[in-house]
């Protein structure tokens, strides 16, 4: 395995391209957003990123960002302790998947999703968050074990299963039975 810090401008540009598509997808995770706003997120917008350390692992076709990872794309922001971006390079870099771990927070506008892990599968166009998932919009909140966002259909779902459930991460909700519950609190507007 070849691991080296990213020093060249070309390598940094490739990383920026990898991160751009990835972050847009995860960012599309304004997890509380309506299906319309999830489906309408511009994943071609420029992506800015910062981390304490960035490694390009050529042979494994992945990029590792670690330590206070902060990724921004327009109004989408992803923060995590560590992010791994897997890609293929067939004359051009194409992101396959991004994994964010360690206190993951995805925000878009006034909406936020928090969880232990976030995974974006570019081929399936699905974002999955697992482990202590919390969705927040103003004073409303929803908590569960797993959040799945289908970017193709714009449908998001939360269930009580966590990382230790019998269903694999990224599988459709309801594909297996699992324990756990979803809980939340919604604010009812005052009427005159």
Coordinates of C-alpha atoms in Angstrom, one line a residue:
X1 CA 0.0 0.0 0.0
X2 CA 1.3 3.4 -1.0
X3 CA 0.3 6.2 1.4
X4 CA 1.6 9.7 1.0
X5 CA 0.5 13.2 1.9
X6 CA -1.1 15.1 -1.0
X7 CA 1.5 17.6 -2.2
X8 CA 0.9 18.1 -5.9
X9 CA -1.7 20.4 -7.4
X10 CA -3.0 17.7 -9.7
X11 CA -3.6 15.3 -6.7
X12 CA -5.3 18.1 -4.8
X13 CA -7.5 18.8 -7.8
X14 CA -8.4 15.2 -8.1
X15 CA -9.3 15.1 -4.4
X16 CA -11.4 18.2 -4.8
X17 CA -13.3 16.5 -7.7
X18 CA -13.8 13.4 -5.5
X19 CA -15.0 15.4 -2.6
X20 CA -17.3 17.5 -4.6
X21 CA -19.6 14.8 -5.8
X22 CA -19.5 13.0 -2.6
X23 CA -20.2 15.9 -0.4
X24 CA -23.1 17.0 -2.6
X25 CA -24.6 13.7 -2.2
X26 CA -24.2 13.5 1.5
X27 CA -25.2 17.1 1.8
X28 CA -28.3 16.3 -0.2
X29 CA -28.9 14.7 3.2
X30 CA -30.5 17.9 4.5
X31 CA -32.1 14.9 6.1
X32 CA -35.3 16.7 7.2
X33 CA -35.6 18.3 3.8
X34 CA -38.6 17.6 1.7
X35 CA -38.3 15.2 -1.2
X36 CA -38.3 18.2 -3.6
X37 CA -35.3 19.9 -1.9
X38 CA -33.3 16.6 -1.7
X39 CA -34.0 15.8 -5.3
X40 CA -33.1 19.4 -6.3
X41 CA -29.7 19.7 -4.7
X42 CA -27.0 20.8 -7.2
X43 CA -24.3 18.1 -6.8
X44 CA -22.2 19.9 -9.5
X45 CA -21.5 22.9 -7.2
X46 CA -17.9 23.4 -6.1
X47 CA -16.9 21.6 -2.9
X48 CA -14.5 23.0 -0.3
X49 CA -12.9 20.8 2.3
X50 CA -10.5 21.0 5.2
X51 CA -9.0 18.4 7.5
X52 CA -6.1 18.0 9.8
X53 CA -4.6 15.3 7.4
X54 CA -5.4 14.2 3.9
X55 CA -3.9 11.0 2.3
X56 CA -4.2 9.8 -1.2
X57 CA -4.0 6.0 -1.4
X58 CA -3.4 5.4 -5.1
X59 CA -3.4 1.6 -5.2
X60 CA -6.5 1.3 -3.1
X61 CA -8.2 4.1 -5.1
X62 CA -9.3 6.0 -2.0
X63 CA -8.7 9.3 -0.3
X64 CA -8.7 9.6 3.5
X65 CA -9.5 12.9 5.2
X66 CA -9.0 12.8 9.0
X67 CA -9.2 15.1 12.0
X68 CA -11.9 17.7 12.1
X69 CA -13.1 17.0 8.6
X70 CA -15.2 19.9 7.3
X71 CA -16.8 19.8 3.9
X72 CA -18.9 22.5 2.3
X73 CA -20.9 22.6 -0.9
X74 CA -23.2 25.6 -1.3
X75 CA -25.6 25.4 1.7
X76 CA -24.6 21.8 2.6
X77 CA -22.0 21.1 5.3
X78 CA -20.6 17.8 6.5
X79 CA -18.5 17.4 9.6
X80 CA -16.9 14.2 10.9
X81 CA -13.7 12.9 12.5
X82 CA -12.8 10.8 9.4
X83 CA -14.0 10.5 5.8
X84 CA -13.0 7.9 3.3
X85 CA -13.7 8.5 -0.4
X86 CA -13.5 5.4 -2.7
X87 CA -13.2 6.0 -6.5
X88 CA -12.3 4.5 -9.8
X89 CA -10.0 6.1 -12.3
X90 CA -10.7 5.1 -15.9
X91 CA -9.1 8.2 -17.5
X92 CA -11.2 10.3 -15.2
X93 CA -11.9 10.1 -11.5
X94 CA -15.4 8.8 -10.6
X95 CA -16.5 8.5 -6.9
X96 CA -18.1 5.2 -6.0
X97 CA -18.7 5.7 -2.3
X98 CA -18.0 8.0 0.7
X99 CA -17.9 6.9 4.3
X100 CA -17.9 9.5 7.1
X101 CA -17.3 8.3 10.7
X102 CA -17.1 9.8 14.2
X103 CA -19.7 12.2 15.2
X104 CA -21.1 12.9 11.7
X105 CA -23.2 16.1 11.3
X106 CA -24.8 16.9 8.0
X107 CA -26.5 20.4 7.9
X108 CA -28.3 22.2 5.2
X109 CA -29.9 25.5 6.1
X110 CA -31.7 25.2 9.4
X111 CA -31.9 21.4 9.1
X112 CA -29.4 18.9 10.6
X113 CA -28.8 15.2 10.8
X114 CA -26.4 13.6 13.3
X115 CA -25.2 10.1 13.5
X116 CA -22.3 7.8 14.2
X117 CA -21.7 6.9 10.5
X118 CA -22.9 8.2 7.2
X119 CA -22.4 6.3 3.9
X120 CA -23.2 7.6 0.4
X121 CA -23.4 5.0 -2.4
X122 CA -23.0 6.9 -5.6
X123 CA -24.1 4.0 -7.9
X124 CA -27.3 3.5 -6.0
X125 CA -27.8 7.2 -5.2
X126 CA -28.5 6.3 -1.5
X127 CA -27.3 8.0 1.6
X128 CA -27.5 6.0 4.8
X129 CA -26.8 7.2 8.4
X130 CA -26.6 4.7 11.3
X131 CA -26.1 4.8 15.0
X132 CA -27.8 7.3 17.3
X133 CA -29.4 9.2 14.3
X134 CA -31.1 12.5 15.2
X135 CA -32.9 14.7 12.8
X136 CA -33.5 18.3 13.8
X137 CA -35.5 21.1 12.3
X138 CA -36.1 24.1 14.6
X139 CA -37.7 22.7 17.7
X140 CA -38.8 19.5 16.0
X141 CA -36.7 16.3 16.3
X142 CA -36.8 12.7 15.3
X143 CA -34.5 10.0 16.7
X144 CA -33.9 6.5 15.4
X145 CA -31.2 3.9 14.6
X146 CA -31.0 4.3 10.8
X147 CA -31.8 6.9 8.2
X148 CA -32.0 6.1 4.5
X149 CA -32.3 8.8 1.9
X150 CA -33.0 7.7 -1.7
X151 CA -31.8 10.6 -3.9
X152 CA -33.4 9.1 -7.0
X153 CA -36.9 9.0 -5.6
X154 CA -36.5 11.8 -3.0
X155 CA -37.9 9.5 -0.3
X156 CA -36.3 9.4 3.2
X157 CA -37.1 7.0 6.0
X158 CA -36.1 6.4 9.6
X159 CA -36.3 3.2 11.5
X160 CA -35.2 1.9 14.9
X161 CA -32.4 -0.4 13.6
X162 CA -28.9 0.6 14.2
X163 CA -25.5 -0.6 13.1
X164 CA -26.0 -3.9 14.8
X165 CA -29.2 -4.8 13.1
X166 CA -29.8 -7.8 10.8
X167 CA -30.2 -5.5 7.8
X168 CA -27.1 -4.3 5.9
X169 CA -26.4 -0.6 5.7
X170 CA -27.9 0.8 2.6
X171 CA -30.6 -1.9 2.2
X172 CA -34.2 -0.7 1.9
X173 CA -36.0 -0.1 5.1
X174 CA -38.4 -3.0 5.8
X175 CA -36.2 -5.6 4.1
X176 CA -35.8 -7.4 7.4
X177 CA -37.3 -7.1 10.8
X178 CA -35.4 -5.4 13.5
X179 CA -35.7 -4.1 17.0
X180 CA -35.8 -0.6 18.1
X181 CA -38.2 2.3 17.7
X182 CA -38.3 5.7 16.3
X183 CA -39.2 8.6 18.6
X184 CA -39.6 12.3 18.2
X185 CA -41.2 15.6 19.1
X186 CA -43.1 18.0 16.9
X187 CA -44.1 21.5 17.7
X188 CA -47.7 22.4 17.0
X189 CA -48.2 26.0 15.8
X190 CA -50.4 28.2 18.0
X191 CA -53.8 29.0 16.6
X192 CA -55.5 32.3 17.0

